């Protein structure tokens, strides 16, 4: 007689198989970036495993997508809770657009980049080649999955701490500052009749799993600004933000 393992046992075995995709050192670094030490590290690995990277264990693909589903709901609750606590005099009509702005896919991707978690994503070679590690939808989905993983592992309080850390720049910025610095810099250049900003990668250091890019942004007749980050996109954003700060002193 063939014995069939219980469903939970099969899921744990599948999770252990995927964990081979991240070294113990990488898992620890990802935990530090998240600000949460996982009791069940397989949850974190599953959250960081893009469906494209799953081949044999199809249940893991579904597990990742289920985490996204749950993480989206947890995030909406936490952001709504924060808005209610911090903006006591605002009406529902005032709070709704703030909520929508902070839970949209772009905001999740921005939070994921802020923590530098993109380097830990497990993606297929084709997904990487097509720019998946920088794609907003991919990063946003992964962020939601990580929120769910933290919630399941440590409860709502742990998920709240993660959101406070990951969304810190977006919480402190005003509506105009919520725009991507690259977008703001481009709008400024166009408004002044200048050519669009030029971004140049001037250096790269660190191991493949945790690279550090150095980028310089240039605008004709307005000098340059440089910054570094865990991805070219993040370094470009930081460089754009520094250029905007420099321009404030000249206007």
Short mmCIF file of C-alpha atoms in Angstrom, two decimals:
data_model
loop_
_atom_site.label_atom_id
_atom_site.label_comp_id
_atom_site.label_asym_id
_atom_site.label_seq_id
_atom_site.Cartn_x
_atom_site.Cartn_y
_atom_site.Cartn_z
CA UNK A 1 0.00 0.00 0.00
CA UNK A 2 1.37 3.42 -1.00
CA UNK A 3 1.47 5.89 1.85
CA UNK A 4 0.59 9.49 0.98
CA UNK A 5 2.19 12.11 3.20
CA UNK A 6 -0.14 14.70 4.78
CA UNK A 7 -0.51 17.91 2.81
CA UNK A 8 1.35 19.99 5.43
CA UNK A 9 4.30 17.59 5.32
CA UNK A 10 4.43 17.81 1.51
CA UNK A 11 4.41 21.62 1.68
CA UNK A 12 7.26 21.67 4.21
CA UNK A 13 9.30 19.31 2.04
CA UNK A 14 8.72 21.52 -1.00
CA UNK A 15 9.72 24.60 0.95
CA UNK A 16 12.96 22.95 2.05
CA UNK A 17 13.73 22.11 -1.59
CA UNK A 18 13.43 25.73 -2.64
CA UNK A 19 15.48 26.95 0.28
CA UNK A 20 18.54 25.64 -1.54
CA UNK A 21 18.18 28.69 -3.77
CA UNK A 22 19.34 31.01 -0.96
CA UNK A 23 22.37 30.33 1.18
CA UNK A 24 22.08 30.55 4.96
CA UNK A 25 24.18 33.72 4.80
CA UNK A 26 21.82 35.28 2.24
CA UNK A 27 18.79 34.36 4.36
CA UNK A 28 20.42 36.04 7.36
CA UNK A 29 21.17 39.18 5.33
CA UNK A 30 17.58 39.27 4.09
CA UNK A 31 16.33 38.95 7.68
CA UNK A 32 18.51 41.89 8.71
CA UNK A 33 17.14 43.96 5.83
CA UNK A 34 13.59 43.05 6.86
CA UNK A 35 14.26 43.77 10.53
CA UNK A 36 12.72 40.43 11.52
CA UNK A 37 14.35 37.15 12.54
CA UNK A 38 12.21 34.33 11.22
CA UNK A 39 11.36 31.30 13.28
CA UNK A 40 10.26 29.59 10.05
CA UNK A 41 12.84 30.70 7.47
CA UNK A 42 11.06 28.76 4.72
CA UNK A 43 8.34 31.42 4.83
CA UNK A 44 10.86 34.12 3.92
CA UNK A 45 12.38 32.05 1.13
CA UNK A 46 8.94 31.29 -0.29
CA UNK A 47 8.10 35.00 -0.25
CA UNK A 48 11.31 35.77 -2.15
CA UNK A 49 10.77 33.02 -4.73
CA UNK A 50 9.23 34.44 -7.89
CA UNK A 51 6.83 32.07 -9.68
CA UNK A 52 9.22 32.02 -12.66
CA UNK A 53 11.85 30.30 -10.50
CA UNK A 54 9.55 27.41 -9.58
CA UNK A 55 9.75 24.40 -11.86
CA UNK A 56 9.27 21.06 -10.12
CA UNK A 57 7.32 22.04 -6.99
CA UNK A 58 4.27 23.78 -8.42
CA UNK A 59 2.74 24.11 -4.94
CA UNK A 60 5.45 26.66 -4.09
CA UNK A 61 4.35 28.91 -6.94
CA UNK A 62 0.86 28.88 -5.49
CA UNK A 63 2.27 29.44 -1.99
CA UNK A 64 4.09 32.58 -3.15
CA UNK A 65 0.97 33.97 -4.82
CA UNK A 66 -1.12 33.19 -1.75
CA UNK A 67 1.38 35.18 0.33
CA UNK A 68 0.97 38.12 -2.05
CA UNK A 69 -2.81 37.91 -1.59
CA UNK A 70 -2.53 37.92 2.19
CA UNK A 71 0.20 40.56 2.31
CA UNK A 72 -1.90 42.98 0.29
CA UNK A 73 -4.72 42.72 2.87
CA UNK A 74 -2.35 43.05 5.84
CA UNK A 75 -0.72 46.13 4.27
CA UNK A 76 -4.08 47.80 3.66
CA UNK A 77 -5.04 47.21 7.30
CA UNK A 78 -1.74 48.56 8.66
CA UNK A 79 -1.72 51.66 6.45
CA UNK A 80 -5.38 52.37 7.25
CA UNK A 81 -4.63 51.92 10.96
CA UNK A 82 -1.69 54.32 10.75
CA UNK A 83 -3.68 56.97 8.90
CA UNK A 84 -6.51 56.78 11.43
CA UNK A 85 -4.05 57.21 14.31
CA UNK A 86 -1.93 59.98 12.75
CA UNK A 87 -4.57 62.02 10.91
CA UNK A 88 -7.40 62.34 13.40
CA UNK A 89 -8.97 65.43 11.82
CA UNK A 90 -9.20 64.13 8.25
CA UNK A 91 -12.37 62.76 6.69
CA UNK A 92 -12.75 59.49 4.83
CA UNK A 93 -12.51 61.49 1.61
CA UNK A 94 -9.10 62.78 2.70
CA UNK A 95 -7.83 59.43 3.96
CA UNK A 96 -8.85 57.30 0.96
CA UNK A 97 -6.44 58.84 -1.59
CA UNK A 98 -3.61 58.70 0.96
CA UNK A 99 -4.32 55.01 1.52
CA UNK A 100 -4.48 54.29 -2.20
CA UNK A 101 -1.16 56.05 -2.79
CA UNK A 102 0.64 54.14 -0.04
CA UNK A 103 -0.63 50.64 -0.91
CA UNK A 104 -0.34 50.77 -4.71
CA UNK A 105 2.15 48.50 -6.45
CA UNK A 106 4.60 51.34 -7.03
CA UNK A 107 4.69 52.18 -3.31
CA UNK A 108 5.33 48.52 -2.46
CA UNK A 109 8.14 48.37 -5.01
CA UNK A 110 9.62 51.56 -3.58
CA UNK A 111 9.54 50.08 -0.06
CA UNK A 112 11.21 46.90 -1.32
CA UNK A 113 13.97 48.94 -2.98
CA UNK A 114 14.43 51.07 0.12
CA UNK A 115 15.37 47.95 2.10
CA UNK A 116 17.57 46.59 -0.68
CA UNK A 117 15.67 43.30 -0.81
CA UNK A 118 15.74 42.96 -4.59
CA UNK A 119 19.13 41.22 -4.54
CA UNK A 120 17.60 38.30 -2.63
CA UNK A 121 14.81 37.58 -5.13
CA UNK A 122 14.93 34.13 -6.70
CA UNK A 123 14.11 34.57 -10.39
CA UNK A 124 14.46 32.46 -13.50
CA UNK A 125 17.29 33.36 -15.88
CA UNK A 126 14.79 34.57 -18.47
CA UNK A 127 13.05 36.78 -15.89
CA UNK A 128 16.37 38.33 -14.89
CA UNK A 129 17.33 38.87 -18.55
CA UNK A 130 14.04 40.68 -19.20
CA UNK A 131 14.65 43.11 -16.32
CA UNK A 132 12.55 41.34 -13.71
CA UNK A 133 14.81 42.35 -10.84
CA UNK A 134 13.96 46.00 -11.51
CA UNK A 135 10.33 45.55 -12.64
CA UNK A 136 7.88 47.42 -10.46
CA UNK A 137 5.22 44.73 -10.48
CA UNK A 138 7.73 42.03 -9.54
CA UNK A 139 9.15 44.02 -6.63
CA UNK A 140 5.71 45.11 -5.47
CA UNK A 141 4.39 41.53 -5.45
CA UNK A 142 7.48 40.35 -3.57
CA UNK A 143 7.05 43.07 -0.96
CA UNK A 144 3.45 41.99 -0.32
CA UNK A 145 4.60 38.38 -0.01
CA UNK A 146 7.27 39.35 2.52
CA UNK A 147 4.71 41.27 4.58
CA UNK A 148 2.53 38.15 4.71
CA UNK A 149 5.51 35.96 5.64
CA UNK A 150 6.40 38.26 8.53
CA UNK A 151 2.76 38.42 9.64
CA UNK A 152 2.46 34.62 9.66
CA UNK A 153 5.79 34.20 11.43
CA UNK A 154 5.61 36.99 14.00
CA UNK A 155 2.11 38.41 14.04
CA UNK A 156 0.64 41.81 13.25
CA UNK A 157 3.14 43.67 15.45
CA UNK A 158 6.09 42.30 13.49
CA UNK A 159 4.42 43.17 10.20
CA UNK A 160 3.75 46.68 11.51
CA UNK A 161 7.44 47.17 12.34
CA UNK A 162 8.39 46.07 8.83
CA UNK A 163 5.97 48.50 7.20
CA UNK A 164 7.16 51.37 9.41
CA UNK A 165 10.75 50.64 8.36
CA UNK A 166 10.12 49.99 4.68
CA UNK A 167 7.71 52.88 4.14
CA UNK A 168 9.62 55.42 6.27
CA UNK A 169 10.66 57.67 3.33
CA UNK A 170 7.11 57.63 1.95
CA UNK A 171 5.57 58.39 5.36
CA UNK A 172 7.82 61.42 5.89
CA UNK A 173 7.48 62.83 2.37
CA UNK A 174 4.71 65.21 1.35
CA UNK A 175 2.46 64.56 -1.68
CA UNK A 176 4.92 66.12 -4.12
CA UNK A 177 7.82 64.27 -2.56
CA UNK A 178 5.98 60.99 -3.02
CA UNK A 179 6.93 61.22 -6.69
CA UNK A 180 10.03 59.38 -7.79
CA UNK A 181 13.04 61.77 -7.61
CA UNK A 182 13.92 60.87 -11.20
CA UNK A 183 10.45 62.01 -12.29
CA UNK A 184 10.76 65.26 -10.34
CA UNK A 185 14.20 65.96 -11.80
CA UNK A 186 12.99 65.27 -15.32
CA UNK A 187 10.03 67.61 -14.83
CA UNK A 188 12.38 70.31 -13.53
CA UNK A 189 14.72 69.95 -16.52
CA UNK A 190 11.85 70.11 -18.99
CA UNK A 191 10.42 73.14 -17.23
CA UNK A 192 13.77 74.93 -17.52
CA UNK A 193 14.17 74.01 -21.18
CA UNK A 194 17.20 71.79 -20.46
CA UNK A 195 18.00 68.38 -21.99
CA UNK A 196 16.80 65.41 -19.98
CA UNK A 197 19.06 64.26 -17.12
CA UNK A 198 21.78 61.78 -18.11
CA UNK A 199 22.59 58.89 -15.76
CA UNK A 200 25.99 57.20 -15.96
CA UNK A 201 27.14 54.15 -14.00
CA UNK A 202 30.60 55.09 -12.72
CA UNK A 203 31.36 52.01 -10.64
CA UNK A 204 30.23 48.67 -9.25
CA UNK A 205 31.53 46.85 -6.19
CA UNK A 206 30.56 44.05 -3.83
CA UNK A 207 29.66 40.38 -4.44
CA UNK A 208 27.08 39.32 -7.02
CA UNK A 209 24.41 38.69 -4.37
CA UNK A 210 24.89 42.15 -2.81
CA UNK A 211 26.25 44.57 -5.41
CA UNK A 212 26.73 48.30 -4.88
CA UNK A 213 26.37 50.59 -7.89
CA UNK A 214 27.75 54.12 -8.19
CA UNK A 215 25.81 56.44 -10.48
CA UNK A 216 26.28 60.04 -11.54
CA UNK A 217 23.49 62.22 -12.92
CA UNK A 218 24.31 65.12 -15.21
CA UNK A 219 22.27 68.06 -16.43
CA UNK A 220 23.77 70.51 -18.90
CA UNK A 221 24.93 73.72 -17.20
CA UNK A 222 23.80 72.48 -13.79
CA UNK A 223 26.65 70.23 -12.74
CA UNK A 224 26.50 66.65 -11.49
CA UNK A 225 25.46 64.64 -8.45
CA UNK A 226 26.55 61.15 -7.47
CA UNK A 227 25.14 58.42 -5.24
CA UNK A 228 25.29 54.68 -4.69
CA UNK A 229 22.74 51.94 -4.09
CA UNK A 230 22.09 48.17 -4.23
CA UNK A 231 20.71 48.50 -7.79
CA UNK A 232 21.24 50.86 -10.69
CA UNK A 233 17.69 52.13 -10.33
CA UNK A 234 18.10 52.86 -6.63
CA UNK A 235 21.45 54.59 -7.22
CA UNK A 236 19.87 56.70 -9.97
CA UNK A 237 17.03 57.69 -7.64
CA UNK A 238 19.46 58.68 -4.90
CA UNK A 239 21.56 60.67 -7.37
CA UNK A 240 18.44 62.45 -8.64
CA UNK A 241 17.42 63.29 -5.07
CA UNK A 242 20.87 64.80 -4.41
CA UNK A 243 20.69 66.81 -7.62
CA UNK A 244 17.30 68.18 -6.57
CA UNK A 245 18.80 69.23 -3.23
CA UNK A 246 21.65 70.99 -5.05
CA UNK A 247 19.21 72.78 -7.34
CA UNK A 248 17.23 74.11 -4.36
CA UNK A 249 20.26 76.14 -3.39
CA UNK A 250 20.47 77.75 -6.82
CA UNK A 251 16.84 78.78 -7.24
#
